[in-house]
Each structure stands twice: as structure tokens, then as C-alpha cells.
CSV table of C-alpha atoms in Angstrom, one decimal:
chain,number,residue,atom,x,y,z
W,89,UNK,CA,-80.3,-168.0,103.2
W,90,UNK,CA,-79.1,-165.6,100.2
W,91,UNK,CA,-81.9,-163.5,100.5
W,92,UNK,CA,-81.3,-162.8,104.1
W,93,UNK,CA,-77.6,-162.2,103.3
W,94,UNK,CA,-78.9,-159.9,100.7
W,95,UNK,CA,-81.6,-157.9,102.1
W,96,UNK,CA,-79.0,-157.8,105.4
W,97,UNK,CA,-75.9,-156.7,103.4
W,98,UNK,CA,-76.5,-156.2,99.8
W,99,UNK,CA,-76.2,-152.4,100.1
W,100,UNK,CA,-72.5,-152.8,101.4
W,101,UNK,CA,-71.2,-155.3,98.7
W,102,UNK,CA,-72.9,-152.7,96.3
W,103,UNK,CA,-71.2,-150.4,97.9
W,104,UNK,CA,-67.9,-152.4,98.2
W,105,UNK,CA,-68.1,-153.1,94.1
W,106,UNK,CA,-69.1,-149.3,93.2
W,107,UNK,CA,-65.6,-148.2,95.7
W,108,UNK,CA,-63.4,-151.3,93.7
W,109,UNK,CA,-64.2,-149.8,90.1
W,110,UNK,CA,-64.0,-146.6,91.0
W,111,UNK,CA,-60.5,-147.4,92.0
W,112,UNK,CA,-59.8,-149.6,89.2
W,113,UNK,CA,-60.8,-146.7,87.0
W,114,UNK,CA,-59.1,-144.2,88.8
W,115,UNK,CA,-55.7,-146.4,88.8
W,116,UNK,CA,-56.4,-147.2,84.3
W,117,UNK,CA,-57.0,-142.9,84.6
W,118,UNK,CA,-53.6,-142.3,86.4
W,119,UNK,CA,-51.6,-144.6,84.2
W,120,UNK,CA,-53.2,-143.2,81.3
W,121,UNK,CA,-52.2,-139.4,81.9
W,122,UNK,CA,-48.7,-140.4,83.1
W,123,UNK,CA,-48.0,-142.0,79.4
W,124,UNK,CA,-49.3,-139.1,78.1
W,125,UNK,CA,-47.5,-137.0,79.9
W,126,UNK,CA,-44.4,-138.8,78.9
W,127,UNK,CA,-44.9,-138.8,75.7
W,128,UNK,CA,-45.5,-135.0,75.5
W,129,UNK,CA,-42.5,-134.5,76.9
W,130,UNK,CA,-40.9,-136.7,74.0
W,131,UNK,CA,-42.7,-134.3,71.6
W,132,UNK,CA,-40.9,-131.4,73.3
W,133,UNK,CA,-37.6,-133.2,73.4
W,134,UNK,CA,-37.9,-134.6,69.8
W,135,UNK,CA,-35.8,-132.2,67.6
W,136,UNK,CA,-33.4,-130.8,71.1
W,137,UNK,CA,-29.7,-129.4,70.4
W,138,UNK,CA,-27.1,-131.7,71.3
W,139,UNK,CA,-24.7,-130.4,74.2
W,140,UNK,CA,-21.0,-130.9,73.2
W,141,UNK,CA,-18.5,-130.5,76.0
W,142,UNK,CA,-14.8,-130.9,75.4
W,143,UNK,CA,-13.4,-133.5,78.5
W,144,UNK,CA,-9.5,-133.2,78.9
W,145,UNK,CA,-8.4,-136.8,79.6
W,146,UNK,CA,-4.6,-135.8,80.1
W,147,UNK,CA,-2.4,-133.1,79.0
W,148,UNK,CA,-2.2,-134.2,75.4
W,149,UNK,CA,-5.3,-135.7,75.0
W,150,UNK,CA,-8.4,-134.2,74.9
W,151,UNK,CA,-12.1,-136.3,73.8
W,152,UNK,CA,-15.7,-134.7,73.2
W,153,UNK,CA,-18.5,-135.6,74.5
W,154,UNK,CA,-21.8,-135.2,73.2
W,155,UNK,CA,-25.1,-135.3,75.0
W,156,UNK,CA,-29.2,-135.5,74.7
W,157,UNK,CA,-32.0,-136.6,76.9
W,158,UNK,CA,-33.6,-140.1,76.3
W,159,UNK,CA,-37.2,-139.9,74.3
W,160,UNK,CA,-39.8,-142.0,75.3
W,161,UNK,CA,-41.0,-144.2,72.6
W,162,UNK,CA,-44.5,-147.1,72.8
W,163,UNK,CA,-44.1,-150.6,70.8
W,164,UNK,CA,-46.5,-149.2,67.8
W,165,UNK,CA,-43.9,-145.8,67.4
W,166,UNK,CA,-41.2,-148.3,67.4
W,167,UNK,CA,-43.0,-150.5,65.1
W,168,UNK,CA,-43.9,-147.6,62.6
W,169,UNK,CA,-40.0,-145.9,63.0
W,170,UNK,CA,-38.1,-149.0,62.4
W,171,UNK,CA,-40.6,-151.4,60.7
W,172,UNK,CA,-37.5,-152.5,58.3
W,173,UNK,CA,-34.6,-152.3,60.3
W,174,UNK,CA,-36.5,-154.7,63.0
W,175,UNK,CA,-37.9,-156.7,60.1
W,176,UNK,CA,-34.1,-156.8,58.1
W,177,UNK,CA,-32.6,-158.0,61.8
W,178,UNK,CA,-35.2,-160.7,62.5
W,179,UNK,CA,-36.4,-158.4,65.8
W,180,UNK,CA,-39.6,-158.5,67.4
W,181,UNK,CA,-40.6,-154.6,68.7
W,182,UNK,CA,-41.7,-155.8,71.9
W,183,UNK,CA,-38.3,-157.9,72.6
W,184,UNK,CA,-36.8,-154.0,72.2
W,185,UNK,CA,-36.3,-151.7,75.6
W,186,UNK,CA,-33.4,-149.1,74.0
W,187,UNK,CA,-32.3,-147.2,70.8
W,188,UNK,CA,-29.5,-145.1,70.3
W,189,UNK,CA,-28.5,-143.6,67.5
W,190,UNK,CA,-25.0,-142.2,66.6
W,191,UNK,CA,-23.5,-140.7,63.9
W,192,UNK,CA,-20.7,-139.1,63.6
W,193,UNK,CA,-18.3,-137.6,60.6
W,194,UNK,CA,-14.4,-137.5,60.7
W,195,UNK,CA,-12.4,-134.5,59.4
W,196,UNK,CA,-9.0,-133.3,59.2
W,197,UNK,CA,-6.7,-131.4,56.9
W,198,UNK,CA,-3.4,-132.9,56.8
W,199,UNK,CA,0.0,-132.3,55.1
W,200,UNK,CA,2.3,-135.2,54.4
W,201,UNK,CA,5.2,-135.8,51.8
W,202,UNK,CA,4.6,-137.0,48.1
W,203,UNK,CA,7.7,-139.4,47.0
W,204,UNK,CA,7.5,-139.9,43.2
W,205,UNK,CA,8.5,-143.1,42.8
W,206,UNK,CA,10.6,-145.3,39.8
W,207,UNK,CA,8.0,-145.4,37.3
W,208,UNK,CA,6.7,-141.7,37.8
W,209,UNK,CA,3.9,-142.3,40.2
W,210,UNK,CA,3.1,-140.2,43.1
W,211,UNK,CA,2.4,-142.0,46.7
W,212,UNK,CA,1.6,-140.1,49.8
W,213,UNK,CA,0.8,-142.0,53.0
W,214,UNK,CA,-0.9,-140.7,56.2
W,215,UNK,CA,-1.3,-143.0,59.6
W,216,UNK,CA,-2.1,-142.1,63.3
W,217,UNK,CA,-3.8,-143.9,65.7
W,218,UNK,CA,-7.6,-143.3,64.1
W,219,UNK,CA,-6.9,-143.2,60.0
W,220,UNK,CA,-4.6,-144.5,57.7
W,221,UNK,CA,-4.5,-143.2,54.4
W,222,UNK,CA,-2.7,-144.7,51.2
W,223,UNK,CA,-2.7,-142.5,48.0
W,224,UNK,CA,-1.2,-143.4,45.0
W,225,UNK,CA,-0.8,-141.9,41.6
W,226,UNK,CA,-0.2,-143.7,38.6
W,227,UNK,CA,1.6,-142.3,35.7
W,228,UNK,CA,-1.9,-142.7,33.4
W,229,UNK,CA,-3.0,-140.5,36.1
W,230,UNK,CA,-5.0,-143.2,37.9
W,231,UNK,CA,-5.5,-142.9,41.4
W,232,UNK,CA,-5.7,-145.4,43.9
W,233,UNK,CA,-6.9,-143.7,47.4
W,234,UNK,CA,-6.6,-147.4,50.2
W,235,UNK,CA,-8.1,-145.7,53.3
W,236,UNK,CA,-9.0,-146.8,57.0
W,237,UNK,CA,-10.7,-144.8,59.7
W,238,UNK,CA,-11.2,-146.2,63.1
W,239,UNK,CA,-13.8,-144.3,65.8
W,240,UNK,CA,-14.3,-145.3,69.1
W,241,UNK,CA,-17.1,-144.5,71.3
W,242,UNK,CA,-18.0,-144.5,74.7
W,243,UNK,CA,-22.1,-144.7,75.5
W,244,UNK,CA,-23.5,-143.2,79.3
W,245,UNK,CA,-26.8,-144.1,80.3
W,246,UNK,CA,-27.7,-141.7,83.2
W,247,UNK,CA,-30.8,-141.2,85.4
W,248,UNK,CA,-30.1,-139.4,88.3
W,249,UNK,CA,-32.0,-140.3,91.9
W,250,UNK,CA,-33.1,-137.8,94.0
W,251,UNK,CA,-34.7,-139.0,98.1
W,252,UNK,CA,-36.0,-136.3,100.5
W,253,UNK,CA,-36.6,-137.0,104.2
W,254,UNK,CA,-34.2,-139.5,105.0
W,255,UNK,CA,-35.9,-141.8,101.8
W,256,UNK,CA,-39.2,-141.6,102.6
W,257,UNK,CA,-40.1,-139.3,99.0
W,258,UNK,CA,-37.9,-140.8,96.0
W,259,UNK,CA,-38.0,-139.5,92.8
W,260,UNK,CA,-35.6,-139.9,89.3
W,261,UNK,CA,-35.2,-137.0,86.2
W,262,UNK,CA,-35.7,-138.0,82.8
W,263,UNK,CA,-32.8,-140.1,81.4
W,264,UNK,CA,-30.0,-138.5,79.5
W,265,UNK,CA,-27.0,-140.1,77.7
W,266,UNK,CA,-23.6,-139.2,76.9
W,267,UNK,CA,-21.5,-140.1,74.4
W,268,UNK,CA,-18.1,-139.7,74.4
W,269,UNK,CA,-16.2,-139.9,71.0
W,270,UNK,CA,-12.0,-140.7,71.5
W,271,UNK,CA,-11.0,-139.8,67.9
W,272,UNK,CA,-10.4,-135.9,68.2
W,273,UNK,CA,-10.8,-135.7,64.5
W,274,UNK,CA,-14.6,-137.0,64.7
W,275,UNK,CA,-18.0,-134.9,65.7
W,276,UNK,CA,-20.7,-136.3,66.7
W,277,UNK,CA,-23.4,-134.9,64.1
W,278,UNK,CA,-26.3,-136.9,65.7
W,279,UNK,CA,-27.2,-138.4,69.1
W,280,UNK,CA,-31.0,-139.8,69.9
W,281,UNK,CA,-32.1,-142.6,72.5
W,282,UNK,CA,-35.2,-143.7,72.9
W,283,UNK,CA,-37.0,-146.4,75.4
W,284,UNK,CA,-39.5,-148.0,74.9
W,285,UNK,CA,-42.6,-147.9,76.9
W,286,UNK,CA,-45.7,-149.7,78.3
């Protein structure tokens, strides 16, 4: 009975096998060029200016934001990046689908009064809502600078969607992110994001 089957039809399952891996292979070749084109697009990305726009909350009040496009990162570049900040924090790489990083540095020039106090010491004190500032100068010339400054961000994740013909074709850009820093004494000196990928 399998011989008649085969003789009978054997062509067309070879056939039918031959037209399943060629798919299959076609399907591993697509996936394959689409993660490379993703991550040469993080190559291109990798050392991109940050965009700083000011954002006027209200008449007195006005806030920065800073902003970058995400980079596309696989579990090995993860791995190899952050190897002991994942290790330190008891992470596992593949558990990981985001990193941003943020840093930013505070400045201001300020003027305040010195008081010289009852045992010839200086102190000069400086507070608003993002630093406080204690100095005091001792009359061996000591000085004791107590300081505290306070930033506050806010973090954007954005990928905007595009549809064409009623949502038939739908398509997204590349992620971005923006990051808005509150203290108007503070810049934002770097901004990256990366996701993780298959």
C-alpha cells in the first residue's frame, strides 16, 4: 500500500517538503536581515546629539527637556555592556526589556548674606525648592559645607503609529524618549535607552 501511495504521490509530498523549507528558510532569512537592520540603525544612532527644548509650564516656571531615540540592544550586547551592574543587582540579562540612562549636573551661581557669628565664624545658608546649602566657617578656618540637592525627572517613552487606508497598512517609527528635568538649575549631560531584542 505505501508503494502505491508513493509511486502515485511521492512527487507532490516532495514537492510539498521542498515549498515548506523553502519557506521556513525564507521566514529564518527575513528575521535575520530585519535584526540586522535594526541593529545598523543602532550603530548609526549610537553616539546622536541630544535635542534640548525649553517647555514653559507657566509664567514663572519654565523645565527642559531633553531627548534621543531608543537603540536597539540583543541579550549578549547587554550581557557584555552591563556584565557587573546585572551581576552587582542579582539580574538575569534576559529578564531585562529597557535601559535608560540619565545623568545630569546641577549649577548655579548664587549670592546670599554671610552673618559672622559670636565666636567669629562665618555661616551662609542658601535653600530653594531644589538645594539647600549650609556653609560654615570656623574661626581655625575650618569649613563645614552640609549640602542637599534634589532633581526631579520625568521619563517619555514614545513610538508614534502611523495606518494608511482606513488600517489596512500599519506601521510604527523607531522609539524615542524624552526626558523632562523640573530643576531649572540642572542639564541633562546624558540621555541613552536601549531595548532589548530577540
Amino acid at each position: 500500500m505505501w508503494k502505491i501511495i508513493l509511486n502515485k504521490y511521492g512527487l507532490y509530498i516532495v514537492i510539498g517538503v521542498l515549498c515548506f523549507s523553502l519557506w521556513h528558510t525564507y521566514n529564518q532569512a527575513t528575521k535575520y536581515q530585519q535584526k540586522a537592520d535594526t541593529l545598523e540603525t543602532t550603530i548609526s544612532d549610537l553616539n546622536q546629539e541630544i535635542k534640548y527644548t525649553k517647555i514653559q509650564l507657566n509664567d514663572s516656571i519654565a523645565v527642559y527637556q531633553a531627548e534621543v531615540k531608543n537603540l536597539n540592544f540583543t541579550q549578549s550586547n547587554l550581557q557584555a555592556k552591563y556584565d557587573k551592574l546585572l551581576a552587582a543587582s542579582k539580574t538575569k540579562s534576559k529578564d531585562v526589556n529597557n535601559v535608560t540612562e540619565v545623568a545630569s549636573v546641577v549649577h548655579s551661581v548664587d549670592t546670599v548674606i554671610a552673618v559672622v557669628d559670636s565666636f567669629g565664624g562665618i555661616k551662609a545658608k542658601l535653600e530653594d525648592a531644589f538645594v539647600d546649602i549650609d556653609v560654615e566657617v570656623l574661626p581655625n578656618r575650618n569649613t563645614i559645607i552640609d549640602y542637599e540637592v534634589r532633581d526631579s525627572l520625568t521619563i517619555f517613552n514614545i513610538q508614534k503609529k502611523h495606518s494608511w487606508l482606513f488600517g489596512l497598512i500599519k506601521w510604527k517609527e523607531q522609539k524615542e524618549i524624552k526626558v523632562i528635568n523640573h530643576n531649572p538649575k540642572a542639564e541633562i549631560i546624558n540621555l541613552r535607552t536601549i531595548d532589548i531584542i530577540e
